[in-house]
Structures are given as structure tokens and as C-alpha cells.
Amino acid sequence: MKKYTSTIRIMTVLAGMAMLGGSCTKHLLDQPSSMEVDKEVFWKTDADALAGIMGAYADVRPLFDRDYYFDGQGEYVRVRGVSAAKDDLQNGGAYAVNTGSSGFSPSGFGQQFDAMYKYLYGGVNRTNYVIDNVRKMLASGSNVSVPRLERILGEARLLRGMVYFRLISMWGDVPYLGHTVTSNDEVVSLSRMPIAQIKDSIMADFTYAIDKLPARSDQVGRAAKPAALAFRGKLQLYWASWNKNGWPELSTFKPSTAVATAAYQGAADDFRHVINDFGLDLFRGGAPGVVGRLGRADTLPNYYYLFTPVANGDGEMVMAFAHGGIGTFQGEELMRDFAGRSHEGSQCWVTPRYEIADRYQSTITGDFAPKMIPLNPSTVADARTRLNSAVNPQSYANRDYRMKASIMWDYEVSVGMASLKSTGWVPFIYKTWAQPFVIDGETFLSYNTDGSNSGYVFRKFLRNYAGQGRSDGDYAFPVMRLADVFLMYAEATNEVNGPQADAIALVNRVRLRGNLPPLAGSKTGTKDAFFAAIEQERIVELLGEGHRSFDVRRWRTLEKNWNPPGGPGVWRIDTWGAQQQRYFQNTNDRAMQQCYIFKIPQSERDRNPNLTQNTPWM
């Protein structure tokens, strides 16, 4: 069986002839050649083209639906491993990295993504296959509906653009393939195309999709016009960031202030269309809902439900990849990755770091609360009651509602699950795993996980009901949310014109879902102050969705967030005050540069002598 390494193979259409939401064939890249359908027989009708694009969605989805792993490269999420089988795309193979037990580390991660590089090019070839054949169908004009085919072509070009956007965001200049490749001879000598040319090709793909996609999709998981506009805006925002902040590790790239300004403006224009022209709104109108009592989970804020299947198809989900649920072999892995053993034997690969707690602001003042004080309850007598103690549950009162919806601290509960049945409320108590614990006279069995070494676990993405296994979720994972569009619009307009009233209002709408008051004047008085407020919202609003790593690299803030080269490093601690991991200790200049751009896989360079290496990795 062949997969794309230096070789690119046509993916079979028949492998993807299933419904997008749940019945796509498992192991789409692993089908034997006997299953292939000859192009002379297939690609004749609208139904053939629809089957082809469904297969493309099924192949591209696993390149994006575990993006939360990337948050392990930031300051606020620990990813201790990957629940992925290597060389199995449908089981997360694109995210398999060679970091061992350290998982996705904030430092030293730039050389670990050979699998992602390989599978992204598989996605390129799969989408090219659809594009090439649908174009032939359009040219023939027989037995086809032109509008339906143009929609499918728009979807395929959007997906191809997303894949190339991911490639340039990680590696800069990369080889460009604009057609289906059927032979090694076509790729073994390809050089890397300058990033500006690839950006223009991605723009063309997104623009075509904007023109041909419907204003609203008739099926969860299929893209519509707002998705293409949002991704074109995001591409321009990133292009502006690279031109403003520079990308010195990419030796062929020359930044330009004028280009940055024009790109920020273009991004703002696209985001404005998404916001104003399609009747989209935040989930449940952006209302905060009700936070409920500390230590209870029978009433949770609206933000929590945004990450459960009740939000599938909601207008906030500008673009999401659908999953099939029970028995389809196409379920999402969110509970397995975010929950512990008490929840269908889940593995808690992804946990909040201690430092995220202090990012959640006060609902009373609208600003940061006094910092938590880490205390060890086994050695400090009043640790559970001391003011601002990290192990005192009352320290978490009157905080941004997204805190209760996103993370759990000592004595917070969730529904335990085993064999698809509820085991009742399970309290999280750090370092007390699967032990009887009496709370208000009632005995519970504590949350069973050793995956947390911070004192927190996620509630976000954790189902609060039984009936589905850890890998059988049917949540449509968002790769573009309206709240993100609001914040990107605010960033783009702020860069061009400083704080603007409409942008401030949009940031306040995002804050409202946390039941926070509007930003104070001091937070919006200058460009720098407003940018800090936007960054703050991106940290808490998009936590665990895979954005932070890409943000800090395009903003070039790694040194600010951690420490400059040669510095003492930064310890990450837990709620008890224990030091857990130390990052960027005595980092040299080259090692820091390697955090900003990824290493072209050496295996690819061994096969192709024309494939140059990024400067920090030479």
C-alpha cells in the first residue's frame, strides 16, 4: 500500500462514497486498488460528483479536527501525548509527533510534524482529483447540473485552499501541486514555490468558492459562502501579520508595511461581510445563560453547550467538520482526549495548565482578579479556605462564565460514564484518583485521572450525558467560529485605524457570553491596549481549539510569553505550588528560531534534491 511521502497517489473516489456526517468508509487512505472505480465509468453524473466531494471532506477532516493538540505549543494547555495511531489518517495520524511522553511541547516542536506534512499533501491530491474531474464534467455539459457542479468545485477549492494555508503557515515556501499527480516523476524534482505565489493561488481558490457556494448550507458539515469569506479574510490577516512582524526564519520572504496595511484592510472587508450579510449570530444569541452553583454541573453556561452536539448546525459554526457518532467509525475523539478514566475509560491527553485560571476575569469588575495562590492542602491547614487559594473552591466564584464551562477545579463535578451508562456525579479532586470522598454528607467516587499535573481538567468538549463511547461522539468540530471572526475583524481594523466603535462592540459581544461587563475605556484607548484586550479574549474564548500556537508565531511573541534566548526558562506549576515542567531554559537563538518555522521532513529531502531546508534547520 502506498501513501504520499515523496510519492503521491490518487485517492479512490469509491472510498468516500458515503454520507459526510456518519457513514464514510473507514480508513479512506487504505483502500485496496481493487476498490477503485475507473474514471471512464465514474464522474458522469451529479451523484458521482457529490460522492467525490464527500470523499474529499472525509479525507481533509482528519487534517483539522484534532487541532486542539496544537494548543500544547502554547502557554495554557498541556498535551501529554496523542491518541493517534501512526500512519492512520482517520485515527489522527496527521498529528502523530515524535516527542514521546512530553507530547506537544512549547519548545522544540518544529521538527516533529513529518506526518502532518505528508498527509496535507495527500489532502492536496485528493482535492485536486475532485477539481480536475468536476472541471471535465463541466466542460462536457452532459447529464449534469452546472450550478450543482460549480458548488462542488467551490467546496473542493475551499478545502484545497485550507490545506495549502496550513502548509504555508507551518513551513513557509512549499511545493505547489495544482493538478492530480499520478506518477513519482511529477514530484521527485519539484522545488519549493515562494510563499507569495502560493498565497495568491489560495486566494484564487477562496474567491472562486465565495462566488459559487450557497449563502447557507443545506447539510451540516458542507461549506457555504461565509466559510470561504472567513478563510479568505483569515489568510489576508496572516499575510498582513507576516508582513508587519516579519518572518526572518523564512529567508525568501521580504516583509512590506504597505502590503501589510492592504492585507489588513482586505481581511477586515471579508470579515465584515461574514458578520453583516448572512444573518449569523453567536450561539444562543451570545447570551451567557446561567452559571449554576459551585461544585454542581446540573446548570451550566451557554458557552459549555456550544461544544456539544446541540450546537451542530448553529449559525456560529461558520465551518465545522461533521462526525458520525455511534457505530460509524467516524466519531470524534473529544471525550477520549479531554476526559479521564471515569468517562468511558478516556485518557486525558489534553489538560489546562495552572496559568489559565488567572486569565478568567471578574464578572464584577470586568478585569483580572487577584492571582491565585497555589497551596498544598496536605501541608497547609487552611489551604481549602484561604482567600484566593487555588484549592479553595470559593476562589472561583464571580468569574467569567467561560471558566465554569471550560475547566474544572477541586470539587467541581461531571457525569461519570461506563459501558454507555451514567455512574453519577464524579468530583474532581487533584491527586485523589478514584477514591471515595464525602461531600455534604454524600459519598462520591472521585474523578479517576492521572493525566492532570496542573490541578485542573477540561470541562469543555466533555459530554455531560451517557450513551456514547469515548470515540463515538457526533459533535461537528468547528474550524471557523463566528466569535473568532469577530475577534479577527477587531484585530484587522485595529491595525489599520486603531480601536473602532464597531470592533469594540464585537469584542464586548464575545465578552458578554462570559457575563463580563463591557471593556473599560482604558482597554480601548490605544491600539496597543485594544490589541491586548483582543488577545485576552482569544486566549479564553478559543482555549483548546488549536489557535494559540498559530497566533503567537504570526505575532512573534514567543520570547515575550516565555523568555528571551539565554534566559532562565519558565516553570509551569500546579495548584499545590509544585514545579511541573520547565521550558525555554538557556535556549539559544537558533532553537528559538526553530519555534517559528517547521523543519521540512528530511525523508522528503532525501528523495528530492531540489527540496531546500528552512534556514534554522540547516
PDB file of N, CA and C in Angstrom, residues 263-355:
ATOM      1  N   ALA A 263      -3.401  44.209   3.269  1.00  0.00           N
ATOM      2  CA  ALA A 263      -3.927  42.901   3.648  1.00  0.00           C
ATOM      3  C   ALA A 263      -4.821  43.001   4.877  1.00  0.00           C
ATOM      4  N   TYR A 264      -4.450  43.826   5.839  1.00  0.00           N
ATOM      5  CA  TYR A 264      -5.329  44.038   6.995  1.00  0.00           C
ATOM      6  C   TYR A 264      -6.681  44.582   6.533  1.00  0.00           C
ATOM      7  N   GLN A 265      -6.639  45.520   5.600  1.00  0.00           N
ATOM      8  CA  GLN A 265      -7.881  46.106   5.112  1.00  0.00           C
ATOM      9  C   GLN A 265      -8.717  45.072   4.364  1.00  0.00           C
ATOM     10  N   GLY A 266      -8.060  44.262   3.535  1.00  0.00           N
ATOM     11  CA  GLY A 266      -8.781  43.203   2.836  1.00  0.00           C
ATOM     12  C   GLY A 266      -9.396  42.201   3.785  1.00  0.00           C
ATOM     13  N   ALA A 267      -8.651  41.851   4.836  1.00  0.00           N
ATOM     14  CA  ALA A 267      -9.179  40.927   5.840  1.00  0.00           C
ATOM     15  C   ALA A 267     -10.409  41.513   6.515  1.00  0.00           C
ATOM     16  N   ALA A 268     -10.322  42.771   6.904  1.00  0.00           N
ATOM     17  CA  ALA A 268     -11.450  43.423   7.569  1.00  0.00           C
ATOM     18  C   ALA A 268     -12.680  43.432   6.678  1.00  0.00           C
ATOM     19  N   ASP A 269     -12.489  43.690   5.380  1.00  0.00           N
ATOM     20  CA  ASP A 269     -13.621  43.716   4.450  1.00  0.00           C
ATOM     21  C   ASP A 269     -14.307  42.351   4.378  1.00  0.00           C
ATOM     22  N   ASP A 270     -13.514  41.289   4.291  1.00  0.00           N
ATOM     23  CA  ASP A 270     -14.101  39.951   4.225  1.00  0.00           C
ATOM     24  C   ASP A 270     -14.818  39.596   5.513  1.00  0.00           C
ATOM     25  N   PHE A 271     -14.204  39.878   6.642  1.00  0.00           N
ATOM     26  CA  PHE A 271     -14.843  39.574   7.920  1.00  0.00           C
ATOM     27  C   PHE A 271     -16.134  40.380   8.072  1.00  0.00           C
ATOM     28  N   ARG A 272     -16.133  41.614   7.612  1.00  0.00           N
ATOM     29  CA  ARG A 272     -17.329  42.461   7.721  1.00  0.00           C
ATOM     30  C   ARG A 272     -18.496  41.838   6.959  1.00  0.00           C
ATOM     31  N   HIS A 273     -18.208  41.275   5.786  1.00  0.00           N
ATOM     32  CA  HIS A 273     -19.271  40.609   5.025  1.00  0.00           C
ATOM     33  C   HIS A 273     -19.830  39.423   5.803  1.00  0.00           C
ATOM     34  N   VAL A 274     -18.957  38.630   6.395  1.00  0.00           N
ATOM     35  CA  VAL A 274     -19.419  37.472   7.172  1.00  0.00           C
ATOM     36  C   VAL A 274     -20.322  37.930   8.304  1.00  0.00           C
ATOM     37  N   ILE A 275     -19.932  38.991   8.972  1.00  0.00           N
ATOM     38  CA  ILE A 275     -20.643  39.472  10.157  1.00  0.00           C
ATOM     39  C   ILE A 275     -21.996  40.079   9.804  1.00  0.00           C
ATOM     40  N   ASN A 276     -22.051  40.793   8.679  1.00  0.00           N
ATOM     41  CA  ASN A 276     -23.226  41.621   8.396  1.00  0.00           C
ATOM     42  C   ASN A 276     -24.194  41.059   7.359  1.00  0.00           C
ATOM     43  N   ASP A 277     -23.753  40.156   6.493  1.00  0.00           N
ATOM     44  CA  ASP A 277     -24.541  39.879   5.287  1.00  0.00           C
ATOM     45  C   ASP A 277     -25.257  38.537   5.266  1.00  0.00           C
ATOM     46  N   PHE A 278     -25.146  37.721   6.308  1.00  0.00           N
ATOM     47  CA  PHE A 278     -25.715  36.379   6.229  1.00  0.00           C
ATOM     48  C   PHE A 278     -26.624  36.028   7.396  1.00  0.00           C
ATOM     49  N   GLY A 279     -26.926  36.991   8.245  1.00  0.00           N
ATOM     50  CA  GLY A 279     -27.831  36.737   9.358  1.00  0.00           C
ATOM     51  C   GLY A 279     -27.279  35.812  10.417  1.00  0.00           C
ATOM     52  N   LEU A 280     -25.957  35.720  10.519  1.00  0.00           N
ATOM     53  CA  LEU A 280     -25.337  34.836  11.504  1.00  0.00           C
ATOM     54  C   LEU A 280     -25.329  35.495  12.883  1.00  0.00           C
ATOM     55  N   ASP A 281     -25.346  34.670  13.899  1.00  0.00           N
ATOM     56  CA  ASP A 281     -25.291  35.187  15.268  1.00  0.00           C
ATOM     57  C   ASP A 281     -24.523  34.194  16.131  1.00  0.00           C
ATOM     58  N   LEU A 282     -24.068  34.670  17.276  1.00  0.00           N
ATOM     59  CA  LEU A 282     -23.427  33.794  18.239  1.00  0.00           C
ATOM     60  C   LEU A 282     -24.442  32.782  18.770  1.00  0.00           C
ATOM     61  N   PHE A 283     -23.937  31.665  19.218  1.00  0.00           N
ATOM     62  CA  PHE A 283     -24.770  30.600  19.774  1.00  0.00           C
ATOM     63  C   PHE A 283     -25.677  31.163  20.873  1.00  0.00           C
ATOM     64  N   ARG A 284     -26.973  30.859  20.761  1.00  0.00           N
ATOM     65  CA  ARG A 284     -27.994  31.338  21.701  1.00  0.00           C
ATOM     66  C   ARG A 284     -27.934  32.851  21.879  1.00  0.00           C
ATOM     67  N   GLY A 285     -27.658  33.515  20.759  1.00  0.00           N
ATOM     68  CA  GLY A 285     -27.642  34.974  20.765  1.00  0.00           C
ATOM     69  C   GLY A 285     -26.500  35.590  21.544  1.00  0.00           C
ATOM     70  N   GLY A 286     -25.526  34.770  21.933  1.00  0.00           N
ATOM     71  CA  GLY A 286     -24.411  35.281  22.725  1.00  0.00           C
ATOM     72  C   GLY A 286     -24.758  35.501  24.183  1.00  0.00           C
ATOM     73  N   ALA A 287     -25.955  35.088  24.596  1.00  0.00           N
ATOM     74  CA  ALA A 287     -26.349  35.255  25.999  1.00  0.00           C
ATOM     75  C   ALA A 287     -25.517  34.329  26.883  1.00  0.00           C
ATOM     76  N   PRO A 288     -25.174  34.771  28.081  1.00  0.00           N
ATOM     77  CA  PRO A 288     -24.319  33.949  28.946  1.00  0.00           C
ATOM     78  C   PRO A 288     -25.019  32.723  29.502  1.00  0.00           C
ATOM     79  N   GLY A 289     -26.344  32.765  29.622  1.00  0.00           N
ATOM     80  CA  GLY A 289     -27.035  31.673  30.292  1.00  0.00           C
ATOM     81  C   GLY A 289     -26.861  31.773  31.796  1.00  0.00           C
ATOM     82  N   VAL A 290     -26.888  30.640  32.445  1.00  0.00           N
ATOM     83  CA  VAL A 290     -26.807  30.602  33.913  1.00  0.00           C
ATOM     84  C   VAL A 290     -25.609  29.763  34.318  1.00  0.00           C
ATOM     85  N   VAL A 291     -24.841  30.268  35.264  1.00  0.00           N
ATOM     86  CA  VAL A 291     -23.615  29.574  35.645  1.00  0.00           C
ATOM     87  C   VAL A 291     -23.848  28.444  36.629  1.00  0.00           C
ATOM     88  N   GLY A 292     -24.887  28.513  37.417  1.00  0.00           N
ATOM     89  CA  GLY A 292     -25.141  27.465  38.397  1.00  0.00           C
ATOM     90  C   GLY A 292     -24.230  27.577  39.608  1.00  0.00           C
ATOM     91  N   ARG A 293     -24.397  26.669  40.556  1.00  0.00           N
ATOM     92  CA  ARG A 293     -23.655  26.713  41.812  1.00  0.00           C
ATOM     93  C   ARG A 293     -22.270  26.120  41.650  1.00  0.00           C
ATOM     94  N   LEU A 294     -21.337  26.606  42.444  1.00  0.00           N
ATOM     95  CA  LEU A 294     -20.024  25.987  42.512  1.00  0.00           C
ATOM     96  C   LEU A 294     -20.182  24.548  42.990  1.00  0.00           C
ATOM     97  N   GLY A 295     -19.412  23.653  42.397  1.00  0.00           N
ATOM     98  CA  GLY A 295     -19.472  22.266  42.788  1.00  0.00           C
ATOM     99  C   GLY A 295     -20.650  21.497  42.222  1.00  0.00           C
ATOM    100  N   ARG A 296     -21.403  22.122  41.308  1.00  0.00           N
ATOM    101  CA  ARG A 296     -22.520  21.451  40.656  1.00  0.00           C
ATOM    102  C   ARG A 296     -22.372  21.585  39.144  1.00  0.00           C
ATOM    103  N   ALA A 297     -23.032  20.708  38.403  1.00  0.00           N
ATOM    104  CA  ALA A 297     -22.966  20.781  36.941  1.00  0.00           C
ATOM    105  C   ALA A 297     -24.321  20.514  36.304  1.00  0.00           C
ATOM    106  N   ASP A 298     -25.400  20.602  37.089  1.00  0.00           N
ATOM    107  CA  ASP A 298     -26.719  20.416  36.505  1.00  0.00           C
ATOM    108  C   ASP A 298     -27.172  21.653  35.738  1.00  0.00           C
ATOM    109  N   THR A 299     -26.557  22.800  36.034  1.00  0.00           N
ATOM    110  CA  THR A 299     -26.815  24.025  35.273  1.00  0.00           C
ATOM    111  C   THR A 299     -25.478  24.611  34.854  1.00  0.00           C
ATOM    112  N   LEU A 300     -25.273  24.704  33.556  1.00  0.00           N
ATOM    113  CA  LEU A 300     -24.002  25.199  33.032  1.00  0.00           C
ATOM    114  C   LEU A 300     -24.256  26.331  32.039  1.00  0.00           C
ATOM    115  N   PRO A 301     -23.281  27.221  31.866  1.00  0.00           N
ATOM    116  CA  PRO A 301     -23.469  28.359  30.955  1.00  0.00           C
ATOM    117  C   PRO A 301     -23.639  27.916  29.506  1.00  0.00           C
ATOM    118  N   ASN A 302     -24.172  28.815  28.695  1.00  0.00           N
ATOM    119  CA  ASN A 302     -24.384  28.524  27.284  1.00  0.00           C
ATOM    120  C   ASN A 302     -23.084  28.170  26.564  1.00  0.00           C
ATOM    121  N   TYR A 303     -21.995  28.771  26.985  1.00  0.00           N
ATOM    122  CA  TYR A 303     -20.715  28.506  26.320  1.00  0.00           C
ATOM    123  C   TYR A 303     -20.363  27.026  26.392  1.00  0.00           C
ATOM    124  N   TYR A 304     -20.713  26.351  27.473  1.00  0.00           N
ATOM    125  CA  TYR A 304     -20.447  24.916  27.564  1.00  0.00           C
ATOM    126  C   TYR A 304     -21.175  24.166  26.454  1.00  0.00           C
ATOM    127  N   TYR A 305     -22.442  24.504  26.231  1.00  0.00           N
ATOM    128  CA  TYR A 305     -23.257  23.768  25.264  1.00  0.00           C
ATOM    129  C   TYR A 305     -22.851  24.059  23.824  1.00  0.00           C
ATOM    130  N   LEU A 306     -22.116  25.130  23.605  1.00  0.00           N
ATOM    131  CA  LEU A 306     -21.585  25.415  22.276  1.00  0.00           C
ATOM    132  C   LEU A 306     -20.667  24.300  21.793  1.00  0.00           C
ATOM    133  N   PHE A 307     -20.110  23.525  22.704  1.00  0.00           N
ATOM    134  CA  PHE A 307     -19.163  22.470  22.363  1.00  0.00           C
ATOM    135  C   PHE A 307     -19.764  21.084  22.588  1.00  0.00           C
ATOM    136  N   THR A 308     -21.073  21.009  22.430  1.00  0.00           N
ATOM    137  CA  THR A 308     -21.802  19.746  22.464  1.00  0.00           C
ATOM    138  C   THR A 308     -22.654  19.665  21.200  1.00  0.00           C
ATOM    139  N   PRO A 309     -23.161  18.491  20.865  1.00  0.00           N
ATOM    140  CA  PRO A 309     -23.903  18.346  19.605  1.00  0.00           C
ATOM    141  C   PRO A 309     -25.137  19.220  19.458  1.00  0.00           C
ATOM    142  N   VAL A 310     -25.652  19.805  20.547  1.00  0.00           N
ATOM    143  CA  VAL A 310     -26.809  20.692  20.386  1.00  0.00           C
ATOM    144  C   VAL A 310     -26.457  21.906  19.530  1.00  0.00           C
ATOM    145  N   ALA A 311     -25.156  22.196  19.398  1.00  0.00           N
ATOM    146  CA  ALA A 311     -24.722  23.342  18.590  1.00  0.00           C
ATOM    147  C   ALA A 311     -24.461  22.970  17.134  1.00  0.00           C
ATOM    148  N   ASN A 312     -24.580  21.696  16.778  1.00  0.00           N
ATOM    149  CA  ASN A 312     -24.350  21.305  15.390  1.00  0.00           C
ATOM    150  C   ASN A 312     -25.309  22.052  14.459  1.00  0.00           C
ATOM    151  N   GLY A 313     -24.758  22.690  13.452  1.00  0.00           N
ATOM    152  CA  GLY A 313     -25.567  23.441  12.503  1.00  0.00           C
ATOM    153  C   GLY A 313     -25.923  24.836  12.948  1.00  0.00           C
ATOM    154  N   ASP A 314     -25.488  25.241  14.131  1.00  0.00           N
ATOM    155  CA  ASP A 314     -25.784  26.591  14.610  1.00  0.00           C
ATOM    156  C   ASP A 314     -25.059  27.635  13.770  1.00  0.00           C
ATOM    157  N   GLY A 315     -25.642  28.825  13.682  1.00  0.00           N
ATOM    158  CA  GLY A 315     -25.061  29.885  12.876  1.00  0.00           C
ATOM    159  C   GLY A 315     -23.671  30.310  13.303  1.00  0.00           C
ATOM    160  N   GLU A 316     -23.300  30.093  14.564  1.00  0.00           N
ATOM    161  CA  GLU A 316     -21.951  30.445  14.988  1.00  0.00           C
ATOM    162  C   GLU A 316     -20.908  29.578  14.305  1.00  0.00           C
ATOM    163  N   MET A 317     -21.299  28.368  13.937  1.00  0.00           N
ATOM    164  CA  MET A 317     -20.351  27.443  13.314  1.00  0.00           C
ATOM    165  C   MET A 317     -20.216  27.783  11.834  1.00  0.00           C
ATOM    166  N   VAL A 318     -19.369  28.740  11.545  1.00  0.00           N
ATOM    167  CA  VAL A 318     -19.197  29.197  10.167  1.00  0.00           C
ATOM    168  C   VAL A 318     -18.709  28.048   9.290  1.00  0.00           C
ATOM    169  N   MET A 319     -17.813  27.223   9.831  1.00  0.00           N
ATOM    170  CA  MET A 319     -17.444  25.982   9.164  1.00  0.00           C
ATOM    171  C   MET A 319     -17.065  24.951  10.213  1.00  0.00           C
ATOM    172  N   ALA A 320     -17.615  23.755  10.066  1.00  0.00           N
ATOM    173  CA  ALA A 320     -17.335  22.673  11.002  1.00  0.00           C
ATOM    174  C   ALA A 320     -17.276  21.366  10.232  1.00  0.00           C
ATOM    175  N   PHE A 321     -16.464  20.444  10.728  1.00  0.00           N
ATOM    176  CA  PHE A 321     -16.371  19.115  10.136  1.00  0.00           C
ATOM    177  C   PHE A 321     -17.254  18.155  10.932  1.00  0.00           C
ATOM    178  N   ALA A 322     -18.194  17.517  10.237  1.00  0.00           N
ATOM    179  CA  ALA A 322     -19.157  16.643  10.894  1.00  0.00           C
ATOM    180  C   ALA A 322     -18.545  15.294  11.233  1.00  0.00           C
ATOM    181  N   HIS A 323     -19.108  14.673  12.270  1.00  0.00           N
ATOM    182  CA  HIS A 323     -18.702  13.334  12.693  1.00  0.00           C
ATOM    183  C   HIS A 323     -19.934  12.456  12.816  1.00  0.00           C
ATOM    184  N   GLY A 324     -19.708  11.147  12.754  1.00  0.00           N
ATOM    185  CA  GLY A 324     -20.832  10.245  12.609  1.00  0.00           C
ATOM    186  C   GLY A 324     -21.476   9.746  13.877  1.00  0.00           C
ATOM    187  N   GLY A 325     -20.726   9.606  14.965  1.00  0.00           N
ATOM    188  CA  GLY A 325     -21.311   9.069  16.179  1.00  0.00           C
ATOM    189  C   GLY A 325     -21.207   7.555  16.252  1.00  0.00           C
ATOM    190  N   ILE A 326     -22.097   6.970  17.046  1.00  0.00           N
ATOM    191  CA  ILE A 326     -22.010   5.561  17.426  1.00  0.00           C
ATOM    192  C   ILE A 326     -22.079   4.646  16.202  1.00  0.00           C
ATOM    193  N   GLY A 327     -21.163   3.692  16.146  1.00  0.00           N
ATOM    194  CA  GLY A 327     -21.215   2.631  15.162  1.00  0.00           C
ATOM    195  C   GLY A 327     -20.793   3.007  13.758  1.00  0.00           C
ATOM    196  N   THR A 328     -20.292   4.212  13.568  1.00  0.00           N
ATOM    197  CA  THR A 328     -19.962   4.654  12.212  1.00  0.00           C
ATOM    198  C   THR A 328     -18.469   4.587  11.923  1.00  0.00           C
ATOM    199  N   PHE A 329     -17.662   4.421  12.951  1.00  0.00           N
ATOM    200  CA  PHE A 329     -16.204   4.521  12.847  1.00  0.00           C
ATOM    201  C   PHE A 329     -15.791   5.911  12.354  1.00  0.00           C
ATOM    202  N   GLN A 330     -16.662   6.877  12.527  1.00  0.00           N
ATOM    203  CA  GLN A 330     -16.382   8.252  12.128  1.00  0.00           C
ATOM    204  C   GLN A 330     -16.682   9.210  13.274  1.00  0.00           C
ATOM    205  N   GLY A 331     -16.639   8.717  14.511  1.00  0.00           N
ATOM    206  CA  GLY A 331     -16.884   9.580  15.656  1.00  0.00           C
ATOM    207  C   GLY A 331     -15.682  10.439  15.989  1.00  0.00           C
ATOM    208  N   GLU A 332     -15.948  11.531  16.713  1.00  0.00           N
ATOM    209  CA  GLU A 332     -14.826  12.366  17.163  1.00  0.00           C
ATOM    210  C   GLU A 332     -14.237  11.789  18.446  1.00  0.00           C
ATOM    211  N   GLU A 333     -13.018  12.207  18.739  1.00  0.00           N
ATOM    212  CA  GLU A 333     -12.261  11.684  19.877  1.00  0.00           C
ATOM    213  C   GLU A 333     -12.221  12.676  21.042  1.00  0.00           C
ATOM    214  N   LEU A 334     -13.120  13.626  21.083  1.00  0.00           N
ATOM    215  CA  LEU A 334     -13.002  14.713  22.045  1.00  0.00           C
ATOM    216  C   LEU A 334     -13.036  14.220  23.487  1.00  0.00           C
ATOM    217  N   MET A 335     -13.972  13.335  23.816  1.00  0.00           N
ATOM    218  CA  MET A 335     -14.025  12.893  25.205  1.00  0.00           C
ATOM    219  C   MET A 335     -12.802  12.052  25.556  1.00  0.00           C
ATOM    220  N   ARG A 336     -12.376  11.211  24.650  1.00  0.00           N
ATOM    221  CA  ARG A 336     -11.175  10.412  24.902  1.00  0.00           C
ATOM    222  C   ARG A 336      -9.979  11.302  25.198  1.00  0.00           C
ATOM    223  N   ASP A 337      -9.850  12.410  24.481  1.00  0.00           N
ATOM    224  CA  ASP A 337      -8.680  13.268  24.623  1.00  0.00           C
ATOM    225  C   ASP A 337      -8.792  14.247  25.787  1.00  0.00           C
ATOM    226  N   PHE A 338     -10.010  14.681  26.120  1.00  0.00           N
ATOM    227  CA  PHE A 338     -10.182  15.729  27.130  1.00  0.00           C
ATOM    228  C   PHE A 338     -10.622  15.204  28.490  1.00  0.00           C
ATOM    229  N   ALA A 339     -11.148  13.969  28.553  1.00  0.00           N
ATOM    230  CA  ALA A 339     -11.657  13.432  29.812  1.00  0.00           C
ATOM    231  C   ALA A 339     -10.735  12.340  30.347  1.00  0.00           C
ATOM    232  N   GLY A 340     -11.048  11.869  31.567  1.00  0.00           N
ATOM    233  CA  GLY A 340     -10.219  10.861  32.227  1.00  0.00           C
ATOM    234  C   GLY A 340     -10.884   9.500  32.275  1.00  0.00           C
ATOM    235  N   ARG A 341     -10.294   8.598  33.050  1.00  0.00           N
ATOM    236  CA  ARG A 341     -10.742   7.212  33.096  1.00  0.00           C
ATOM    237  C   ARG A 341     -12.177   7.071  33.577  1.00  0.00           C
ATOM    238  N   SER A 342     -12.644   8.008  34.355  1.00  0.00           N
ATOM    239  CA  SER A 342     -14.014   7.939  34.860  1.00  0.00           C
ATOM    240  C   SER A 342     -15.061   8.127  33.770  1.00  0.00           C
ATOM    241  N   HIS A 343     -14.621   8.505  32.590  1.00  0.00           N
ATOM    242  CA  HIS A 343     -15.527   8.820  31.498  1.00  0.00           C
ATOM    243  C   HIS A 343     -15.260   7.872  30.326  1.00  0.00           C
ATOM    244  N   GLU A 344     -15.837   6.682  30.429  1.00  0.00           N
ATOM    245  CA  GLU A 344     -15.694   5.654  29.396  1.00  0.00           C
ATOM    246  C   GLU A 344     -14.225   5.299  29.134  1.00  0.00           C
ATOM    247  N   GLY A 345     -13.424   5.314  30.191  1.00  0.00           N
ATOM    248  CA  GLY A 345     -12.020   4.937  30.042  1.00  0.00           C
ATOM    249  C   GLY A 345     -11.204   5.908  29.219  1.00  0.00           C
ATOM    250  N   SER A 346     -11.611   7.168  29.201  1.00  0.00           N
ATOM    251  CA  SER A 346     -10.890   8.174  28.426  1.00  0.00           C
ATOM    252  C   SER A 346      -9.496   8.409  28.996  1.00  0.00           C
ATOM    253  N   GLN A 347      -8.649   9.131  28.248  1.00  0.00           N
ATOM    254  CA  GLN A 347      -7.222   9.124  28.555  1.00  0.00           C
ATOM    255  C   GLN A 347      -6.627  10.476  28.947  1.00  0.00           C
ATOM    256  N   CYS A 348      -7.416  11.533  28.889  1.00  0.00           N
ATOM    257  CA  CYS A 348      -6.985  12.839  29.395  1.00  0.00           C
ATOM    258  C   CYS A 348      -5.634  13.262  28.803  1.00  0.00           C
ATOM    259  N   TRP A 349      -5.529  13.184  27.479  1.00  0.00           N
ATOM    260  CA  TRP A 349      -4.298  13.605  26.829  1.00  0.00           C
ATOM    261  C   TRP A 349      -4.126  15.117  26.878  1.00  0.00           C
ATOM    262  N   VAL A 350      -5.218  15.840  27.004  1.00  0.00           N
ATOM    263  CA  VAL A 350      -5.198  17.298  26.890  1.00  0.00           C
ATOM    264  C   VAL A 350      -5.767  17.897  28.164  1.00  0.00           C
ATOM    265  N   THR A 351      -4.983  18.740  28.851  1.00  0.00           N
ATOM    266  CA  THR A 351      -5.432  19.333  30.113  1.00  0.00           C
ATOM    267  C   THR A 351      -5.062  20.804  30.170  1.00  0.00           C
ATOM    268  N   PRO A 352      -5.831  21.598  30.938  1.00  0.00           N
ATOM    269  CA  PRO A 352      -5.460  23.001  31.135  1.00  0.00           C
ATOM    270  C   PRO A 352      -4.225  23.096  32.020  1.00  0.00           C
ATOM    271  N   ARG A 353      -3.418  24.082  31.767  1.00  0.00           N
ATOM    272  CA  ARG A 353      -2.316  24.386  32.683  1.00  0.00           C
ATOM    273  C   ARG A 353      -2.825  25.290  33.812  1.00  0.00           C
ATOM    274  N   TYR A 354      -2.088  25.297  34.891  1.00  0.00           N
ATOM    275  CA  TYR A 354      -2.453  26.109  36.058  1.00  0.00           C
ATOM    276  C   TYR A 354      -2.648  27.574  35.678  1.00  0.00           C
ATOM    277  N   GLU A 355      -1.824  28.067  34.770  1.00  0.00           N
ATOM    278  CA  GLU A 355      -1.793  29.501  34.470  1.00  0.00           C
ATOM    279  C   GLU A 355      -3.054  30.016  33.784  1.00  0.00           C
TER     280      GLU A 355
END
